[in-house]
PDB file of C-alpha atoms and ligand atoms in Angstrom:
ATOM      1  CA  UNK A  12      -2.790   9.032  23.186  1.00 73.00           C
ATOM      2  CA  UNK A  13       1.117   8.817  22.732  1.00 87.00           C
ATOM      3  CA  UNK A  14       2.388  10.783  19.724  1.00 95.00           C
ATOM      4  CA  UNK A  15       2.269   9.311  16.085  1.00 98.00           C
ATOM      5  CA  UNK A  16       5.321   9.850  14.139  1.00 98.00           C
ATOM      6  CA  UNK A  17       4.944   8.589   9.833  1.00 98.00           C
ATOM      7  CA  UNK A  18       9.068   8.681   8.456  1.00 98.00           C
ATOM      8  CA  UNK A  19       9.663   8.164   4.819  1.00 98.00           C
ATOM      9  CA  UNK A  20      12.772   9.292   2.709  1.00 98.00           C
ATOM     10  CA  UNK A  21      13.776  12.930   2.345  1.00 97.00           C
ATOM     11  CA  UNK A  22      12.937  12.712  -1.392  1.00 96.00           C
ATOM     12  CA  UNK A  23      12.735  10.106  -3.799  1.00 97.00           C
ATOM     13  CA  UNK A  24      13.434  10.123  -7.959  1.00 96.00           C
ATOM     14  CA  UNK A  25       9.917  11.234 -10.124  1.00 96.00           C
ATOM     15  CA  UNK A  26       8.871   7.685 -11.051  1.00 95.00           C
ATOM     16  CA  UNK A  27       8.061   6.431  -7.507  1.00 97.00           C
ATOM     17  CA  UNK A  28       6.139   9.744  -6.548  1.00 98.00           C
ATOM     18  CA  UNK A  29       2.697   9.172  -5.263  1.00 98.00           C
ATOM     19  CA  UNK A  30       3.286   5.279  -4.596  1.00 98.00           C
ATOM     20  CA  UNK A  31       5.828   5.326  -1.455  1.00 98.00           C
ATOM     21  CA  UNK A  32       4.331   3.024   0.870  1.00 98.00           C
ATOM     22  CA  UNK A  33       4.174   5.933   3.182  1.00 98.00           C
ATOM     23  CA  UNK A  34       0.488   6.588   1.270  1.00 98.00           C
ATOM     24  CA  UNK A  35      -0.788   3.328   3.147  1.00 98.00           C
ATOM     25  CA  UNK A  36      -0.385   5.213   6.154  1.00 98.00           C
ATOM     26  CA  UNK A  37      -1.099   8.476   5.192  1.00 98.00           C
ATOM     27  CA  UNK A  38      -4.432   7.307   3.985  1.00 98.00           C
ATOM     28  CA  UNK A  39      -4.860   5.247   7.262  1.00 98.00           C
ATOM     29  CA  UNK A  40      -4.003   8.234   9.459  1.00 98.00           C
ATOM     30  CA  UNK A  41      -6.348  10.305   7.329  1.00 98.00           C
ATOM     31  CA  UNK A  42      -9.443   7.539   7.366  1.00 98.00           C
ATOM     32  CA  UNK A  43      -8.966   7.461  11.075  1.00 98.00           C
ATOM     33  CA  UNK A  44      -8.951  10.887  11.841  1.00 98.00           C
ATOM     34  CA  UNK A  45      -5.546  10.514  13.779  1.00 98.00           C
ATOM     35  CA  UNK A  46      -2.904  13.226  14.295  1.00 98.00           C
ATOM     36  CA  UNK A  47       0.434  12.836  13.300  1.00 98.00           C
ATOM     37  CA  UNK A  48       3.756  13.580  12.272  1.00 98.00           C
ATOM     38  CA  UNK A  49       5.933  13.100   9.230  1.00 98.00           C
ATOM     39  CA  UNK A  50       9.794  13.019   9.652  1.00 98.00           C
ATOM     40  CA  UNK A  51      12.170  12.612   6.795  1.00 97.00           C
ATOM     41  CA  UNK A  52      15.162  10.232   6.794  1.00 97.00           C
ATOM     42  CA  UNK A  53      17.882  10.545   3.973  1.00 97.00           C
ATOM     43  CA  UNK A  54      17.209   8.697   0.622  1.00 97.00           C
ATOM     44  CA  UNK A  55      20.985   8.618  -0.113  1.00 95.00           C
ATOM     45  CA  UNK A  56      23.151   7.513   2.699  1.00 91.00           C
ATOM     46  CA  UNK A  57      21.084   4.648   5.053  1.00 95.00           C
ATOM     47  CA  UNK A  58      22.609   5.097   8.033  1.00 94.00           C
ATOM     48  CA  UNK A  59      22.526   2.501  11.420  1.00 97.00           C
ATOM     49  CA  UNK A  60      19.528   4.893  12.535  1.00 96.00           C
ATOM     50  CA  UNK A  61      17.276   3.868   9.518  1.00 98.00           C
ATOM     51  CA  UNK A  62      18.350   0.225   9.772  1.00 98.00           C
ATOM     52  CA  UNK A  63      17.583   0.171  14.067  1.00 98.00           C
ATOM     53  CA  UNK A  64      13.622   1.208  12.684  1.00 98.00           C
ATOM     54  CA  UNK A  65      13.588  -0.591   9.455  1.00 98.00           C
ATOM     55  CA  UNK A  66      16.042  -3.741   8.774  1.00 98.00           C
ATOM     56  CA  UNK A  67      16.211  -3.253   5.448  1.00 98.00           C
ATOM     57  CA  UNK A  68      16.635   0.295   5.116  1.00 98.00           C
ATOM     58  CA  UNK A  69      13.506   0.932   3.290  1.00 98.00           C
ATOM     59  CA  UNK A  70      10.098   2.997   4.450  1.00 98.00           C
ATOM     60  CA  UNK A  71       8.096   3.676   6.317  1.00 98.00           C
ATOM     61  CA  UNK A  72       7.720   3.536   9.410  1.00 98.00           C
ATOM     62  CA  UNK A  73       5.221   4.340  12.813  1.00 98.00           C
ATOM     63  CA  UNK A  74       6.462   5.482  16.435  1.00 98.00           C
ATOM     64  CA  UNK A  75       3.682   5.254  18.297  1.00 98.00           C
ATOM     65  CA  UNK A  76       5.115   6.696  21.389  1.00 96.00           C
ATOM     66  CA  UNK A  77       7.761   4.370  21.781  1.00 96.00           C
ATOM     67  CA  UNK A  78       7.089   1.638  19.811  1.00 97.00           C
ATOM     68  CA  UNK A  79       8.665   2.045  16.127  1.00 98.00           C
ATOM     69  CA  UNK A  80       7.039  -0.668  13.562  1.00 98.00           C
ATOM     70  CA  UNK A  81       7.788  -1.418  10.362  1.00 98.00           C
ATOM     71  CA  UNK A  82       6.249  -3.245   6.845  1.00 98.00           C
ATOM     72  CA  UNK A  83       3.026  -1.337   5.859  1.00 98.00           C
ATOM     73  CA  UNK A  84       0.819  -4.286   6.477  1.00 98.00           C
ATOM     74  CA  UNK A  85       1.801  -4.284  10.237  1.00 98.00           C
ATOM     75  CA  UNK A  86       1.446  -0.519  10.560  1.00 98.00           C
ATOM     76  CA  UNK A  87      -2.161  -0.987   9.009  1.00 98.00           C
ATOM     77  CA  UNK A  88      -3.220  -3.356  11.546  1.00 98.00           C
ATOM     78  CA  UNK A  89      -1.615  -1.213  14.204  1.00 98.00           C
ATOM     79  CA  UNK A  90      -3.708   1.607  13.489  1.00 98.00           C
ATOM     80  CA  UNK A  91      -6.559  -0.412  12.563  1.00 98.00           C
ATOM     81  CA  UNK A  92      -6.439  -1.434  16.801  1.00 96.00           C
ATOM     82  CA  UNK A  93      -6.678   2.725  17.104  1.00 97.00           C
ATOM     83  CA  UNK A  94      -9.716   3.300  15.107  1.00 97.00           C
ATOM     84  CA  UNK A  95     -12.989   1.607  14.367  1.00 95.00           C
ATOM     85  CA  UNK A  96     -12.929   3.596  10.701  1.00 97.00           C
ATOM     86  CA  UNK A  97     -10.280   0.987  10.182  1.00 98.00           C
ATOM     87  CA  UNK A  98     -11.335  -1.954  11.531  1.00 97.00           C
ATOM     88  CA  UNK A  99     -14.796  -3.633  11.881  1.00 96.00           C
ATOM     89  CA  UNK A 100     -15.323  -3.621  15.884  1.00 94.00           C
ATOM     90  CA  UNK A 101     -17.013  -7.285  15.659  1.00 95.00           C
ATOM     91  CA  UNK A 102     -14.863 -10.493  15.920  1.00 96.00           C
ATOM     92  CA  UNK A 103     -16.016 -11.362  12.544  1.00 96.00           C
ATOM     93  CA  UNK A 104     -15.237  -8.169  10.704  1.00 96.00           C
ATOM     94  CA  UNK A 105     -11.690  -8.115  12.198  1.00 97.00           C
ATOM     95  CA  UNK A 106     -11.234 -11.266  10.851  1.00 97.00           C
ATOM     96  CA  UNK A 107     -12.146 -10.586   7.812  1.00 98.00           C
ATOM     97  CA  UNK A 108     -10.283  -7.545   7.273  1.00 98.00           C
ATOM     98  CA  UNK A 109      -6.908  -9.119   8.710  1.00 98.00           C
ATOM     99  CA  UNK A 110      -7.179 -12.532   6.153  1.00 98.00           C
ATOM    100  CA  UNK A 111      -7.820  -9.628   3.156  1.00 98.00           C
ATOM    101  CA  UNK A 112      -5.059  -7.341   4.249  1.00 98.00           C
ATOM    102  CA  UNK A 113      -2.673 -10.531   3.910  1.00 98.00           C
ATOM    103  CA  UNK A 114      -4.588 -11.320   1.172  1.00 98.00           C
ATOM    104  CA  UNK A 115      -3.623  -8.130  -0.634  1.00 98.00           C
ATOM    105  CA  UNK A 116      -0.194  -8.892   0.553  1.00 98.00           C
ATOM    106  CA  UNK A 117       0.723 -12.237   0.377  1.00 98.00           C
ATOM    107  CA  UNK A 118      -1.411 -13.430  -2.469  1.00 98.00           C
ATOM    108  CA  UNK A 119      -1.424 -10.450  -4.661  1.00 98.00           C
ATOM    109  CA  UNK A 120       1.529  -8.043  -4.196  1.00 98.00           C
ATOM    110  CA  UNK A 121       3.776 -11.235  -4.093  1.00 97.00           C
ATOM    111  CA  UNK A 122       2.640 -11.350  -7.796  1.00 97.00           C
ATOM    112  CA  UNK A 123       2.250  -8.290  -8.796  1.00 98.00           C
ATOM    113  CA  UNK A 124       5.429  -6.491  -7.883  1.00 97.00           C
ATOM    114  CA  UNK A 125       7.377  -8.446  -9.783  1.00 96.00           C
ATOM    115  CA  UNK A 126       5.140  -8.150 -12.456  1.00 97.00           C
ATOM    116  CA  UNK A 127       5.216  -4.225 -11.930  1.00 97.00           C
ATOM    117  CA  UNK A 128       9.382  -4.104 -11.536  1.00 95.00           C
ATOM    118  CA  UNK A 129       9.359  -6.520 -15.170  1.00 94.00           C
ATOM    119  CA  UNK A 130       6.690  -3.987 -16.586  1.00 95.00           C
ATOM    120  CA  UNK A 131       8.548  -0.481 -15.496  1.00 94.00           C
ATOM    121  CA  UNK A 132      12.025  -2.193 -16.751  1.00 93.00           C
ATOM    122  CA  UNK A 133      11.224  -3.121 -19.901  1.00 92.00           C
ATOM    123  CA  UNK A 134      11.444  -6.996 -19.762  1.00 90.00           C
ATOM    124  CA  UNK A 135       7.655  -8.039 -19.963  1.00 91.00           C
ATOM    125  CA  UNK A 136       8.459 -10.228 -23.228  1.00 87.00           C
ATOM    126  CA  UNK A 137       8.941 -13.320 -24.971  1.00 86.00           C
ATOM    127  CA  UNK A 138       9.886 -15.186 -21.810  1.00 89.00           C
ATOM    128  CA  UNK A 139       8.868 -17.714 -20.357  1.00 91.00           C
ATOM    129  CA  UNK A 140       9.539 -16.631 -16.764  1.00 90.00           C
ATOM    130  CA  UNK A 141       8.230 -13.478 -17.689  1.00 93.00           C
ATOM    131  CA  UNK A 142       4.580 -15.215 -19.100  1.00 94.00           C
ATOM    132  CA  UNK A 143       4.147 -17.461 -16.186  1.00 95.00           C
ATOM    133  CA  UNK A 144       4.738 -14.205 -13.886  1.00 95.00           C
ATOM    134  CA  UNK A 145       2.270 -12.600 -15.945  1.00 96.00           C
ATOM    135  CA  UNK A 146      -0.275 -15.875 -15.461  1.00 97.00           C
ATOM    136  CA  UNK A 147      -0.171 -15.758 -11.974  1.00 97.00           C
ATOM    137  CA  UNK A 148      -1.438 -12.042 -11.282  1.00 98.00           C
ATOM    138  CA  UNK A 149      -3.746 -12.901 -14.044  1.00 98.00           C
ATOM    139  CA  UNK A 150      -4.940 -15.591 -11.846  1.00 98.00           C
ATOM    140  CA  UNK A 151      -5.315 -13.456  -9.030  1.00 98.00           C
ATOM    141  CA  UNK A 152      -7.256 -10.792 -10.487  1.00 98.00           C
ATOM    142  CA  UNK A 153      -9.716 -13.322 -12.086  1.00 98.00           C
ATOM    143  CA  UNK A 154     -10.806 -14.384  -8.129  1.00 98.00           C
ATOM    144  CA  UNK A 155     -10.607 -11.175  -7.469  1.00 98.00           C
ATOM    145  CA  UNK A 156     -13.334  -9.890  -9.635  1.00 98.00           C
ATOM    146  CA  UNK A 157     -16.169 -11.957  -8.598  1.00 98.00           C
ATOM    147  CA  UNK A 158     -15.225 -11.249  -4.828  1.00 98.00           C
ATOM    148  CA  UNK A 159     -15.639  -7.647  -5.525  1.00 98.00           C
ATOM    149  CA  UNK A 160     -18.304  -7.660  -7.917  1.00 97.00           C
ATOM    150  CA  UNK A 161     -20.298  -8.691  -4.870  1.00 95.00           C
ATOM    151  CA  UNK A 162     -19.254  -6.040  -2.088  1.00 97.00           C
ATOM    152  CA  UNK A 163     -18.057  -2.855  -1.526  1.00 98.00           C
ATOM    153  CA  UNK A 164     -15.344  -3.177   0.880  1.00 98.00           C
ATOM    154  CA  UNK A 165     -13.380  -6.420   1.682  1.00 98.00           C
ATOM    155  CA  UNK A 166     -14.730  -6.879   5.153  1.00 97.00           C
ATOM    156  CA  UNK A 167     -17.898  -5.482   5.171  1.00 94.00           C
ATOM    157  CA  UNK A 168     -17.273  -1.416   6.150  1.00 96.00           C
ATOM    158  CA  UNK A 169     -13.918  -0.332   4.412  1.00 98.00           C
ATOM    159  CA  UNK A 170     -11.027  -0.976   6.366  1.00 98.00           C
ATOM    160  CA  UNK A 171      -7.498  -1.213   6.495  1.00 98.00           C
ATOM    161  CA  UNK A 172      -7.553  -4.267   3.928  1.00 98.00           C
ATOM    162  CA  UNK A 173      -9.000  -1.593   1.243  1.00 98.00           C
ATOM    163  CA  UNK A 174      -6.637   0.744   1.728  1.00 99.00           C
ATOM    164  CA  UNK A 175      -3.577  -2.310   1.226  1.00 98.00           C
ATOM    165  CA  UNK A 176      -5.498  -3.632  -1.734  1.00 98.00           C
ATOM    166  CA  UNK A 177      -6.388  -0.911  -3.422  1.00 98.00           C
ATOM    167  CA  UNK A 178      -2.921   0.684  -2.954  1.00 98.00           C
ATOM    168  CA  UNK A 179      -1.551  -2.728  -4.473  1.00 98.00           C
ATOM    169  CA  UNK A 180      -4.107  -2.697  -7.228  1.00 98.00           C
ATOM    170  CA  UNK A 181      -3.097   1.166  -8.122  1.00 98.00           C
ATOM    171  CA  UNK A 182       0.451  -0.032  -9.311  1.00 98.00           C
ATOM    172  CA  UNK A 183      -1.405  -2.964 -11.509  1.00 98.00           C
ATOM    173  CA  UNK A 184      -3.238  -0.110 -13.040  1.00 98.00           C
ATOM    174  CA  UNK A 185      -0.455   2.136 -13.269  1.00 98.00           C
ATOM    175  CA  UNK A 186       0.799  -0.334 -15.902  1.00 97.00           C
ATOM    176  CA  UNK A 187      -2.740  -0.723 -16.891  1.00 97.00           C
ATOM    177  CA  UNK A 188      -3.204  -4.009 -15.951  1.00 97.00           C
ATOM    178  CA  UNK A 189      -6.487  -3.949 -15.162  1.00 98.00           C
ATOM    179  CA  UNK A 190      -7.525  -3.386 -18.475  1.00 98.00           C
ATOM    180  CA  UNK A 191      -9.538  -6.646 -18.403  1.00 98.00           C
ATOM    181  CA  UNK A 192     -10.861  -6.434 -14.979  1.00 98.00           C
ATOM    182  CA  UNK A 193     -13.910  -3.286 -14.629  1.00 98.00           C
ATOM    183  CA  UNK A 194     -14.508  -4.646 -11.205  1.00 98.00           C
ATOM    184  CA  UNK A 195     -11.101  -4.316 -10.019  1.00 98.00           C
ATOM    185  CA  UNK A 196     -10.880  -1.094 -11.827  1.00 98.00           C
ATOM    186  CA  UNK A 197     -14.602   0.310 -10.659  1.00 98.00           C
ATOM    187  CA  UNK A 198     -13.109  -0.883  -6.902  1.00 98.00           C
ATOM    188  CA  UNK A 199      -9.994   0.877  -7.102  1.00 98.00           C
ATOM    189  CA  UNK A 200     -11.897   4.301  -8.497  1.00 98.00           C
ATOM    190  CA  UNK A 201     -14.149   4.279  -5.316  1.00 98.00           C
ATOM    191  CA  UNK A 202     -11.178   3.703  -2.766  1.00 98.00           C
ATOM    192  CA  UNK A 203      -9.066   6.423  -4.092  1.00 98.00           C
ATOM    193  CA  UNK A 204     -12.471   8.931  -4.426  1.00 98.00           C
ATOM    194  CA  UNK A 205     -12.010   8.736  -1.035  1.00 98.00           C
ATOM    195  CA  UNK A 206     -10.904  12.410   0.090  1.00 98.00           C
ATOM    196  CA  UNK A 207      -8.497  10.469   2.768  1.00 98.00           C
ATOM    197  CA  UNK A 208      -6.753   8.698  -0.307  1.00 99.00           C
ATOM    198  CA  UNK A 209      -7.010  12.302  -1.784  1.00 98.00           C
ATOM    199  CA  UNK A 210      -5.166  14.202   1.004  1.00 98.00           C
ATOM    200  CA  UNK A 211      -2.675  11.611   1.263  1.00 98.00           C
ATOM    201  CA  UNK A 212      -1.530  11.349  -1.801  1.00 98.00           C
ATOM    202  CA  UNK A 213      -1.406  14.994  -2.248  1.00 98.00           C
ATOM    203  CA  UNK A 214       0.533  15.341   1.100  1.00 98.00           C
ATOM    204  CA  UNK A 215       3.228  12.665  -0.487  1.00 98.00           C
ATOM    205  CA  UNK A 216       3.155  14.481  -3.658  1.00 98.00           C
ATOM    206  CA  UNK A 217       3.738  17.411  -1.955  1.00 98.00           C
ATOM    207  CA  UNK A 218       6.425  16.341   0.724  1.00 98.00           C
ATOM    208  CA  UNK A 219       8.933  14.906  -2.219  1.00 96.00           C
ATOM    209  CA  UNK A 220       8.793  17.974  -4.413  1.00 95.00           C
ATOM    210  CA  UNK A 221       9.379  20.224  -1.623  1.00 92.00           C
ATOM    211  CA  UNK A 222      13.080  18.553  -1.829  1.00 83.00           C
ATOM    212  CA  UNK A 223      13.283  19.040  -5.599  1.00 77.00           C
TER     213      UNK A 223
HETATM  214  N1  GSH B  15       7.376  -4.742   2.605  1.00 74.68           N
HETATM  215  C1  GSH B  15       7.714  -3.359   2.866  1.00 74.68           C
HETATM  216  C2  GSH B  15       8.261  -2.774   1.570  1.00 74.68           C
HETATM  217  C3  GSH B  15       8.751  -1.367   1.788  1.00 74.68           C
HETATM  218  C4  GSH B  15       9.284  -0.805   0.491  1.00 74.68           C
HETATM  219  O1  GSH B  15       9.418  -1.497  -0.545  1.00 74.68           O
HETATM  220  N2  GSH B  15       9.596   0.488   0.561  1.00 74.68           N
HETATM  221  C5  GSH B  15      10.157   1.157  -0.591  1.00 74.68           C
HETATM  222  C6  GSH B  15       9.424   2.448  -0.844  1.00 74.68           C
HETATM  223  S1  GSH B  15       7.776   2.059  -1.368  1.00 74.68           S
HETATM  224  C7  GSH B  15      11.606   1.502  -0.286  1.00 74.68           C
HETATM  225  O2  GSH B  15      11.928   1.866   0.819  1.00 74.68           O
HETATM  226  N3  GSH B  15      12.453   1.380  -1.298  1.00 74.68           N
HETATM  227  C8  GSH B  15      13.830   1.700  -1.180  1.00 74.68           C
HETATM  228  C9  GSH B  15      14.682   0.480  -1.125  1.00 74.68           C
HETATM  229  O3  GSH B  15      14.167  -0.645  -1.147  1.00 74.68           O
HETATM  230  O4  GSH B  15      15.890   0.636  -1.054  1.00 74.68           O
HETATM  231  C10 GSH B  15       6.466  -2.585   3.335  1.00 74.68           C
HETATM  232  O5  GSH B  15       5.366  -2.921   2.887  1.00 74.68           O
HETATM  233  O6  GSH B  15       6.602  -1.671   4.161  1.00 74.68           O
END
């Protein structure tokens, strides 16, 4: 198997600690068994090598051998073709875990970071941009619940769709969003129980304050 190589920034300020995208992976890579790699690339000072592996100068990204991908969702399903511990091997269960992965992406994050960004900066008021934002994460967690009140894991086994949703939920619940929604809360507690979760996040923690 060609060498796997995880980049994210050479250090980041305190507030985004523990929630650089580079945990999707991490937890992935972990989940899977996998080894790997982590290289740093410099917070301050983007240079044309960050932009030729990620257009918009942000992180992560994979080299798997020499292919270099970007976005976490296409990393996820990446390694999810490397390991059946994140992937169902049946047509169905693939399936399933690829429309929940976009899912957590598309129809949740879309939502949500916004909502986060408005939250963290002070500007979740009076306004009316600001309450219809707020309305349409709440109508996204409201499906959600009854979807996971019913399963365990999105498709089936866990899988790489967990590991996006749950890492999208954990920003909600950073700003303690979920306050309303025990299922989406009792969900995200059992994903990051997960001693995968555990190591990665550790290893993230770790890797920025060693550049303190
Ligand atoms: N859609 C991208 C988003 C990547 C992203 O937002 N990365 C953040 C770190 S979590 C970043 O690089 N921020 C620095 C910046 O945008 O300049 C993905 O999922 O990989």
């Amino acid at each position: 198997m060609a060498e796997l190589t995880l980049t994210t920034f050479d250090w980041v300020p305190e507030a985004p600690r523990g929630f650089v995208r580079d945990i999707r992976v991490r937890w992935a890579l972990e989940e899977a068994g996998l080894p790997y790699r982590v290289e740093s690339t410099p917070f301050r000072g983007r240079g044309p090598a960050h932009f030729a592996h990620q257009p918009f100068g942000q992180v992560p990204w994979l080299t798997d051998g020499d292919i270099s991908i970007f976005e976490s969702g296409a990393i996820l399903l990446h390694l999810g073709h490397l390991s059946d511990a994140l992937m169902p091997a049946d047509p169905r269960g693939r399936s399933q875990a690829t429309e929940w992965l976009f899912a957590g992406l598309n129809s949740v994050e879309m939502a949500s970071l916004p909502w986060s960004i408005l939250v963290f900066s002070g500007n979740a008021g009076d306004a009316p941009a600001w309450k219809r934002l707020n309305e349409f994460l709440t109508g996204r967690l409201q499906r959600l619940e009854p979807v996971l009140a019913e399963r365990e894991w999105l498709a089936g086994a866990f899988s790489v769709a967990d590991i996006l949703m749950a890492d999208v939920l954990r920003l909600v619940d950073r700003f303690d969003g979920l306050a309303d929604y025990p299922v989406c809360r009792a969900y995200l507690a059992r994903a990051t129980a997960r001693p995968a979760f555990v190591k990665g996040h550790a290893d993230q923690m770790a890797h920025f304050a060693a550049t303190d």
